[in-house]
XYZ file of C-alpha atoms in Angstrom:
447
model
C -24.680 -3.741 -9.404
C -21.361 -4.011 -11.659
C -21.794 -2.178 -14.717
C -23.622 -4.886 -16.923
C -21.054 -5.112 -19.239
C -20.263 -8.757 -20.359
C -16.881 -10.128 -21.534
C -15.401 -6.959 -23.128
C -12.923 -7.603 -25.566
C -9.527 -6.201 -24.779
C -8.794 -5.421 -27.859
C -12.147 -3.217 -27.611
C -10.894 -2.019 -23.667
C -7.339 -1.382 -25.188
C -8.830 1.521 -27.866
C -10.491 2.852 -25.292
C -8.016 2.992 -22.675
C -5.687 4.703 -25.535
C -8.513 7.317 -26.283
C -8.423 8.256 -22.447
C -4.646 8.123 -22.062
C -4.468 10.619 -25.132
C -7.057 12.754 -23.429
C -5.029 13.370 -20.397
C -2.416 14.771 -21.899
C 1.153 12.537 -20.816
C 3.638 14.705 -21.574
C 4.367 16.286 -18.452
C 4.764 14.716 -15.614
C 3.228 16.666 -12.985
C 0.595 15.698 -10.518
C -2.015 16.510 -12.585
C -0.970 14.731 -15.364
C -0.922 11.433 -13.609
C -4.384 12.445 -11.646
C -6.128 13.046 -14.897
C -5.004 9.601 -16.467
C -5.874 8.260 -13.468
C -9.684 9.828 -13.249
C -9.781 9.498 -17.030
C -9.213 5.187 -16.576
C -12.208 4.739 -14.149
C -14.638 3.748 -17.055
C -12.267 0.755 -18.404
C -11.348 -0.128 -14.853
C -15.063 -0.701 -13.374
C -16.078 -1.929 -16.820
C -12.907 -4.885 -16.007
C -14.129 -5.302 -12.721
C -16.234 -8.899 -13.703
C -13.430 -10.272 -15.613
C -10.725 -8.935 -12.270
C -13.145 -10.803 -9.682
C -13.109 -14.310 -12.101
C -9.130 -14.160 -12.253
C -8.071 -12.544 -8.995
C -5.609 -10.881 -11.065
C -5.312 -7.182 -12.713
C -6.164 -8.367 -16.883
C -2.729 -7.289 -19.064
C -4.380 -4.186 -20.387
C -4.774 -2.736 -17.185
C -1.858 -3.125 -16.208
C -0.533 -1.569 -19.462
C -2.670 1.178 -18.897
C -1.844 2.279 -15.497
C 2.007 1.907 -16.250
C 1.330 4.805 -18.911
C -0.694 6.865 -16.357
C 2.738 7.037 -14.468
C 1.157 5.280 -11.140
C 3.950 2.962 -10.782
C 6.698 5.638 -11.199
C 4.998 8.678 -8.963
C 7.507 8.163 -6.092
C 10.687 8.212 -8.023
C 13.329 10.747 -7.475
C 13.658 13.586 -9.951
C 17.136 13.366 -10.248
C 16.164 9.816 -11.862
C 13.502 11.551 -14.158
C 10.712 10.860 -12.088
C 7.980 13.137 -10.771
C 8.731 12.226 -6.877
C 5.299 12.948 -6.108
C 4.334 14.170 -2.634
C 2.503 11.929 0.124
C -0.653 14.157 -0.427
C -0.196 13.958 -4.263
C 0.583 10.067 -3.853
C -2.545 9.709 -1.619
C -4.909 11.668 -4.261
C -3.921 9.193 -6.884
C -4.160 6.234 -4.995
C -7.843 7.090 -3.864
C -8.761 7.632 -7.525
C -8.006 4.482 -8.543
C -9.672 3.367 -5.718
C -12.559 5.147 -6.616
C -12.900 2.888 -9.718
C -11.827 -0.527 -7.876
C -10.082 -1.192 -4.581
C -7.822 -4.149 -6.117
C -6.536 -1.703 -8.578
C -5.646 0.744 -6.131
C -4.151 -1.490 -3.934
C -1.942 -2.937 -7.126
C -1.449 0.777 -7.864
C -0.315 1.600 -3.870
C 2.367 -1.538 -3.788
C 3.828 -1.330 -7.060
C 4.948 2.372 -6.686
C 6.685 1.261 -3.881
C 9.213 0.955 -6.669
C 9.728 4.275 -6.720
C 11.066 4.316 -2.853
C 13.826 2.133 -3.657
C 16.382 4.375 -4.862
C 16.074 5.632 -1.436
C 18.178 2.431 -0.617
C 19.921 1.938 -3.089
C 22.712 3.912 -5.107
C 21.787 4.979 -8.665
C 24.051 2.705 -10.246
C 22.410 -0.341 -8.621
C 19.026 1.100 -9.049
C 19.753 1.701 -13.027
C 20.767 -2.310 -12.915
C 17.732 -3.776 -11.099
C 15.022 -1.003 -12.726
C 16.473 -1.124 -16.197
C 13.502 0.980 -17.790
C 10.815 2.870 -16.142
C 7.169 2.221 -14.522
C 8.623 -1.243 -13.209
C 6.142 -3.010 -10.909
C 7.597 -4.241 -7.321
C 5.740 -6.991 -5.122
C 6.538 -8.715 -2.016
C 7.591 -8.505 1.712
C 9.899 -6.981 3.600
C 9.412 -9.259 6.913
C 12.382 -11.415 7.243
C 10.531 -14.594 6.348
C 13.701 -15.431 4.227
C 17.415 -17.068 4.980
C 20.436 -15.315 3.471
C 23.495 -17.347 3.244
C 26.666 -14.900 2.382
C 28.591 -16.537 -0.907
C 31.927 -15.043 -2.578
C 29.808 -13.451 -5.050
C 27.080 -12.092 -2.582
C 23.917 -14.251 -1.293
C 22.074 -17.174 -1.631
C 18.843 -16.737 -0.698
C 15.861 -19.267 0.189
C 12.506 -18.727 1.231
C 8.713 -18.400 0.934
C 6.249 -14.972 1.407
C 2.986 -14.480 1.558
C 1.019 -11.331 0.660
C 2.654 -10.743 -2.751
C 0.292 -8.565 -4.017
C 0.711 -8.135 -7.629
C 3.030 -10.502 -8.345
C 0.908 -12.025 -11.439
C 2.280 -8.635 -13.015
C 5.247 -7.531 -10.960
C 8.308 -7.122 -12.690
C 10.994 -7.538 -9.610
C 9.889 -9.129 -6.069
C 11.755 -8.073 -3.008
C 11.584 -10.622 -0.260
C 12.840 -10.051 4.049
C 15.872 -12.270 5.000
C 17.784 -12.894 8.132
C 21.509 -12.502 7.432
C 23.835 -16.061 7.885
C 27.149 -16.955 7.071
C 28.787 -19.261 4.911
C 28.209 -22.059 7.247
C 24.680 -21.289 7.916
C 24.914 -19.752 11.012
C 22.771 -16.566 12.406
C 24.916 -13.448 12.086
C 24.454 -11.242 14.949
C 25.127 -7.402 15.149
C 27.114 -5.631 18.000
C 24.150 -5.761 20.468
C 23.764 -9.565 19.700
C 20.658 -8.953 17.751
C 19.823 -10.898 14.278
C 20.290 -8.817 11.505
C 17.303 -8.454 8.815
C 17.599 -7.101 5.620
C 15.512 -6.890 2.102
C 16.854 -8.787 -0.856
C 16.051 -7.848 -4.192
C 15.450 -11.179 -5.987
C 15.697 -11.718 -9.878
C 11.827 -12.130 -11.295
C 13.427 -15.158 -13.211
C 14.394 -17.336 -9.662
C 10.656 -16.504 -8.235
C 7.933 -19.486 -8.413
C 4.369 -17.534 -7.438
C 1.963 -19.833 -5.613
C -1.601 -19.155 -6.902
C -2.912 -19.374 -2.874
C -5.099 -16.341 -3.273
C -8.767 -16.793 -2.930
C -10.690 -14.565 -0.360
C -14.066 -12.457 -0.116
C -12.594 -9.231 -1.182
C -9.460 -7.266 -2.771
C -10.033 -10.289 -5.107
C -8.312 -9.341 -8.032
C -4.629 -7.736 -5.868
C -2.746 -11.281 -6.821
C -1.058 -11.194 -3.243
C 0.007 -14.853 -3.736
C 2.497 -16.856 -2.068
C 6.223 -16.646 -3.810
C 9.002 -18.358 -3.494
C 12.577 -18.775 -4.295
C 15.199 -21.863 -3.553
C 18.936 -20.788 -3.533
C 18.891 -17.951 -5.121
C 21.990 -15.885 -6.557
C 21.381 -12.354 -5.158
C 24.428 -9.589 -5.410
C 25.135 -8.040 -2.430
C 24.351 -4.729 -3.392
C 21.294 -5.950 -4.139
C 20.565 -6.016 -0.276
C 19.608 -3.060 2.081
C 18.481 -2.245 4.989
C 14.511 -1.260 4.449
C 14.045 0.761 7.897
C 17.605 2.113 8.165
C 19.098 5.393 6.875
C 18.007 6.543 4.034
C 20.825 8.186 0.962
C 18.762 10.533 -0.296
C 18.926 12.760 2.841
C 18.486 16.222 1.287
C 15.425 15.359 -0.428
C 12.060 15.327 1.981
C 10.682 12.193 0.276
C 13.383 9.863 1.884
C 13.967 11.779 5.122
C 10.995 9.371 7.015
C 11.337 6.009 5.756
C 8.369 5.065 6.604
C 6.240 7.174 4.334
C 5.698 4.188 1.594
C 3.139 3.284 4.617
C 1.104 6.422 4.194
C -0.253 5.721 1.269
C -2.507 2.961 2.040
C -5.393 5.104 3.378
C -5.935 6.145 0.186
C -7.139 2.828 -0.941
C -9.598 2.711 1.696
C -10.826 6.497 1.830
C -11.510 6.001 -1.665
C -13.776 2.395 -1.003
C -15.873 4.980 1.300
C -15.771 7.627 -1.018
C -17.126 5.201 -3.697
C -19.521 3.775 -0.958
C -21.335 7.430 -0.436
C -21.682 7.970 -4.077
C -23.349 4.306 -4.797
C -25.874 4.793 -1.572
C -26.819 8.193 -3.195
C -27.732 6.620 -6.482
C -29.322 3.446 -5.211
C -31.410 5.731 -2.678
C -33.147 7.528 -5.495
C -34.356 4.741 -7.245
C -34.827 1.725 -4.808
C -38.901 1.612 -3.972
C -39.305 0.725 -0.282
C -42.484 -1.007 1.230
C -44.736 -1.233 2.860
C -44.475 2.765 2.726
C -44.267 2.179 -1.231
C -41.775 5.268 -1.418
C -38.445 6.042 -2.721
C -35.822 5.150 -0.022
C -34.418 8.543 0.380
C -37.654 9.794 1.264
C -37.818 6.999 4.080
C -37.112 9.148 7.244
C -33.367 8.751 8.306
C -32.061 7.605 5.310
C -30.964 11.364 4.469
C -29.810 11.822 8.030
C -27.752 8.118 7.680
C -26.004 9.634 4.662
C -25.003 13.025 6.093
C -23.719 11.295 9.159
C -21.626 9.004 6.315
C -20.671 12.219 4.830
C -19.503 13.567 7.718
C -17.375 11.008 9.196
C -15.907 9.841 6.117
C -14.804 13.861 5.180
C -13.472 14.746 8.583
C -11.500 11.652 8.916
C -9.878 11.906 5.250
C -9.946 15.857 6.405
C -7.372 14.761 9.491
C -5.348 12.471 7.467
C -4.772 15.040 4.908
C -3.934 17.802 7.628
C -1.629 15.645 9.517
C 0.231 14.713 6.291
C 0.677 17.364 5.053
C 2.017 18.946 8.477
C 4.455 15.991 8.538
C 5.932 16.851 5.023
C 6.546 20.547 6.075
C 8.834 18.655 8.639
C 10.235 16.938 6.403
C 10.484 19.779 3.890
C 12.284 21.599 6.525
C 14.392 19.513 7.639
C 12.434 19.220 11.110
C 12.118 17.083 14.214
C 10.588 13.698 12.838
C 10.437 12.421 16.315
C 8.147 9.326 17.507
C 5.954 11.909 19.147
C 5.977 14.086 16.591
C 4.883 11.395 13.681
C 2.356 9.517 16.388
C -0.568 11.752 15.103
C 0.080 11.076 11.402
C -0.138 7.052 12.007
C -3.443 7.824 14.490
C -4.625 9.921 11.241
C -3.871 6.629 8.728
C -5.482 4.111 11.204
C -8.913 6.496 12.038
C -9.394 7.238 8.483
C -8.873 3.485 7.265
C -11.762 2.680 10.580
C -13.623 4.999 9.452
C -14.028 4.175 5.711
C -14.535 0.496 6.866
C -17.598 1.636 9.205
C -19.145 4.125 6.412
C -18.697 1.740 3.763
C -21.154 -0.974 6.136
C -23.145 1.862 6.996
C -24.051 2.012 3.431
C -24.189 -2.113 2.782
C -27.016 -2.119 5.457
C -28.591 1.017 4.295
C -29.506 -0.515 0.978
C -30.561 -3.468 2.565
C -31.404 -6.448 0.398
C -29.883 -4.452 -2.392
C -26.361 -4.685 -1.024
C -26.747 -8.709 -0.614
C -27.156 -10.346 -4.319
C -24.114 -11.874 -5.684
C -22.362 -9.055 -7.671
C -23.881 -6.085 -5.654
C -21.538 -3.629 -6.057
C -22.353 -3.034 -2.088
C -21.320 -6.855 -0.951
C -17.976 -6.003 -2.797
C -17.170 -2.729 -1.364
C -17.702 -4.207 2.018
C -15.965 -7.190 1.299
C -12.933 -5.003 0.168
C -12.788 -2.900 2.896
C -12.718 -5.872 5.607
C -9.605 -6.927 3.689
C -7.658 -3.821 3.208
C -8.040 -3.130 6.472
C -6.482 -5.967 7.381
C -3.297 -4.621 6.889
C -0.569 -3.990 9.798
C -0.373 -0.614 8.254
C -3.782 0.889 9.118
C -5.900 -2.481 11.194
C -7.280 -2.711 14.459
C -3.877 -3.516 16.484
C -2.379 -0.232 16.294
C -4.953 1.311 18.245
C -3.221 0.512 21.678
C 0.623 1.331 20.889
C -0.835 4.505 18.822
C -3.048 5.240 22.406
C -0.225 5.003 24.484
C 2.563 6.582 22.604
C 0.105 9.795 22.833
C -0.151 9.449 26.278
C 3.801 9.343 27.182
C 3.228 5.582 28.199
C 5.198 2.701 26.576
C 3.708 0.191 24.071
C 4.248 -3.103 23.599
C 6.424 -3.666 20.775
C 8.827 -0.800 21.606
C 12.657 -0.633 22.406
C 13.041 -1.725 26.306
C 15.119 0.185 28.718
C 18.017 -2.184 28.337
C 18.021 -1.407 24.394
C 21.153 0.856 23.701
C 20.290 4.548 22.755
C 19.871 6.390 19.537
C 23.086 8.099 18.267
C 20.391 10.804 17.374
C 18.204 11.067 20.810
C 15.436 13.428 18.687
C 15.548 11.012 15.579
C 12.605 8.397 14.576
C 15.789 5.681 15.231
C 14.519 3.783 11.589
C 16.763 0.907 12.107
C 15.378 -1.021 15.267
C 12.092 -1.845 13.261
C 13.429 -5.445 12.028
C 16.051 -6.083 15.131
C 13.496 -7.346 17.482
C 13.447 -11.015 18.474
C 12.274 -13.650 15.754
C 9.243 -14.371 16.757
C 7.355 -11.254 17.260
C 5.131 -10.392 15.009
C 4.471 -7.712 11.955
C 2.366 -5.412 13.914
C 4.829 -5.193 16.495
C 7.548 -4.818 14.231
C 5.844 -1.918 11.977
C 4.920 -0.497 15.484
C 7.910 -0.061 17.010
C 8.827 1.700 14.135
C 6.382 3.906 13.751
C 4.223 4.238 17.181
């Protein structure tokens, strides 16, 4: 079960969530430094978990809390004062969070997204829209949105779903198809629609409360919204195109923002494991009227757990961290070099999904009372892995890509031909037609 906690006072939550931030020692801002804030929150995260499930929303001090673990900030650029984390680094802090509560980690994994975003934009426009640090970015980057080009920039209109965080998010960025003054689709030289990601003012976003489902409860991915919005055009850029930070390895694959979400779900199963453990050593099994980790197979159900769950999150790690040496080197970054890093993401995320029901049904009537700690991590898992990022549809394009065949959802033979022919070509990931979907979209980006 939930730790049996009642309503905590914040006030109470807040003093202790000090007491653990002081204990982790915040003056640096190395990895470790935002690991050990991280592991040093679990307590007041799990002990929020009641109040997070009731309100489908992260509670303020939280929030406040994991903007002074340095969470939100762990991507940003050095040159900007950040710690520009690696992927690996990025991943460990994601899955400790996780650890403690899947919606936190998943609030944790979008809103350092924010720290990507100077990858798009130059300083000076970055210093505008991020005015002080450990700002929180929600939204979408599928072009869901209409752009109409004004003197002063944009005007942009339109409604996303999947906002997660945007109870607490500080600046929503929202897809748009490009038009002109009259309205009209603008069209680039190959006579392709041109989508791009608008930055939009927090004050100009309505959030629609719209989310309500069996797990990742408390992420806040609501509907938003804005209606003829003022948006200045350098406030626009291209999400999948070149990167300006070239010479620094965190921006040379624009995808890697993407990476991160195994580490929500590696954690769930890590969490999963630990709970069965416990639960196994206590829980009283009949009619054998013995301890359910003496039951024969129960041991051999948790080493197979074990197993799975380490050598996937073993392959993820190895593959991204052989991906960042390219990067790091200034190597090839080449569809078939970076197929094995999204196969990595997608097995692991599988993987954590099947361990974490492999627990559920070990514990049996255990996992199915109303607050069983086991019905939620299930529940959360289903959801994250959901996610065009890491769910079941990339299987196929990921499966062919390895075997030199062509997916669906990649460039045809009639598309023109990378100025680069060994680069990952980042900007045909939006220009496909309008009504193909996100899966193909992220895939023929990535797969």
């Amino acid at each position: 079960m939930w730790p049996s906690t009642g309503h905590v006072a914040e006030e109470r939550v807040a003093h202790q969530i000090a007491q653990c931030l002081s204990a982790a020692s915040m003056a640096a801002w190395p990895m470790t430094s935002v690991l050990q804030a991280t592991s040093a929150l679990q307590p007041a995260i799990r002990a929020a978990v009641p109040q997070m499930q009731a309100e489908r929303r992260l509670p303020g001090h939280i929030v406040d809390a994991m903007r002074k673990s340095g969470v939100f900030d762990m991507a940003l650029p050095r040159a900007l004062g950040g710690p520009q984390l690696s992927p690996v680094e990025q991943f460990e802090v994601l899955e400790a969070f996780s650890l403690a509560d899947a919606s936190v980690g998943w609030c944790a994994m979008i809103g350092a997204d924010s720290g990507f975003i100077p990858g798009f934009l130059d300083d000076a426009t970055f210093a505008e829209v991020y005015p002080t640090r450990n700002l929180v970015t929600a939204g979408k980057v599928m072009p869901s949105g209409k752009a109409i080009r004004c003197p002063d920039g944009w005007r942009v209109t339109g409604r996303w779903d999947f906002g997660s965080g945007s109870t607490h998010a500080d600046q929503f960025v929202g897809g748009v198809m490009l038009h002109d003054e009259s309205g009209q689709l603008l069209l680039d030289d190959s006579g392709r629609p041109i989508p791009r990601v608008a930055l939009l003012p927090r004050a100009h976003v309505t959030v629609h409360d719209t989310w309500n489902t069996i797990g990742m409860r408390a992420t806040a991915s609501n509907d938003y919204e804005v209606s003829d919005c003022p948006v200045p055009a350098n406030w626009v850029y291209d999400a999948f195109g070149p990167m300006r930070r070239p010479d620094e390895p965190l921006y040379r694959l624009p995808w890697w923002f993407l990476v991160k979400h195994a580490g929500v779900l590696t954690g769930l199963a890590r969490r999963a494991i630990d709970e069965a453990i416990g639960a196994t050593v206590t829980k009283m099994v009949f009619p054998e009227g013995v301890l359910l980790i003496d039951r024969p197979g129960t041991a051999e159900t948790i080493a197979h757990a074990e197993a799975a769950a380490r050598s996937a999150r073993a392959f993820l790690v190895a593959e991204i961290e052989r991906v960042w040496a390219a990067c790091v080197d200034d190597g090839d970054l080449s569809r078939s070099v970076t197929a094995p890093l999204r196969l990595a993401m997608v097995h692991a995320s599988t993987v954590a999904v099947d361990v974490t029901r492999a627990m559920f049904d070990l514990l049996t009537t255990t996992s199915i009372a109303t607050g069983s700690v086991f019905a939620q991590l299930v529940a959360d898992a289903a959801v994250a892995n959901t996610h065009v990022a890491t769910g079941h549809r990339n299987w196929a394009p990921l499966g062919a890509r390895l075997a030199g065949r062509k997916s669906r959802g990649r460039p045809s033979s009639s598309d023109p031909p990378s100025s680069d022919p060994g680069s990952p070509e980042p900007a045909r990931l939006l220009r496909r037609p309008l009504g193909w979907s996100s899966t193909q979209m992220i895939t023929a980006q990535t797969c």
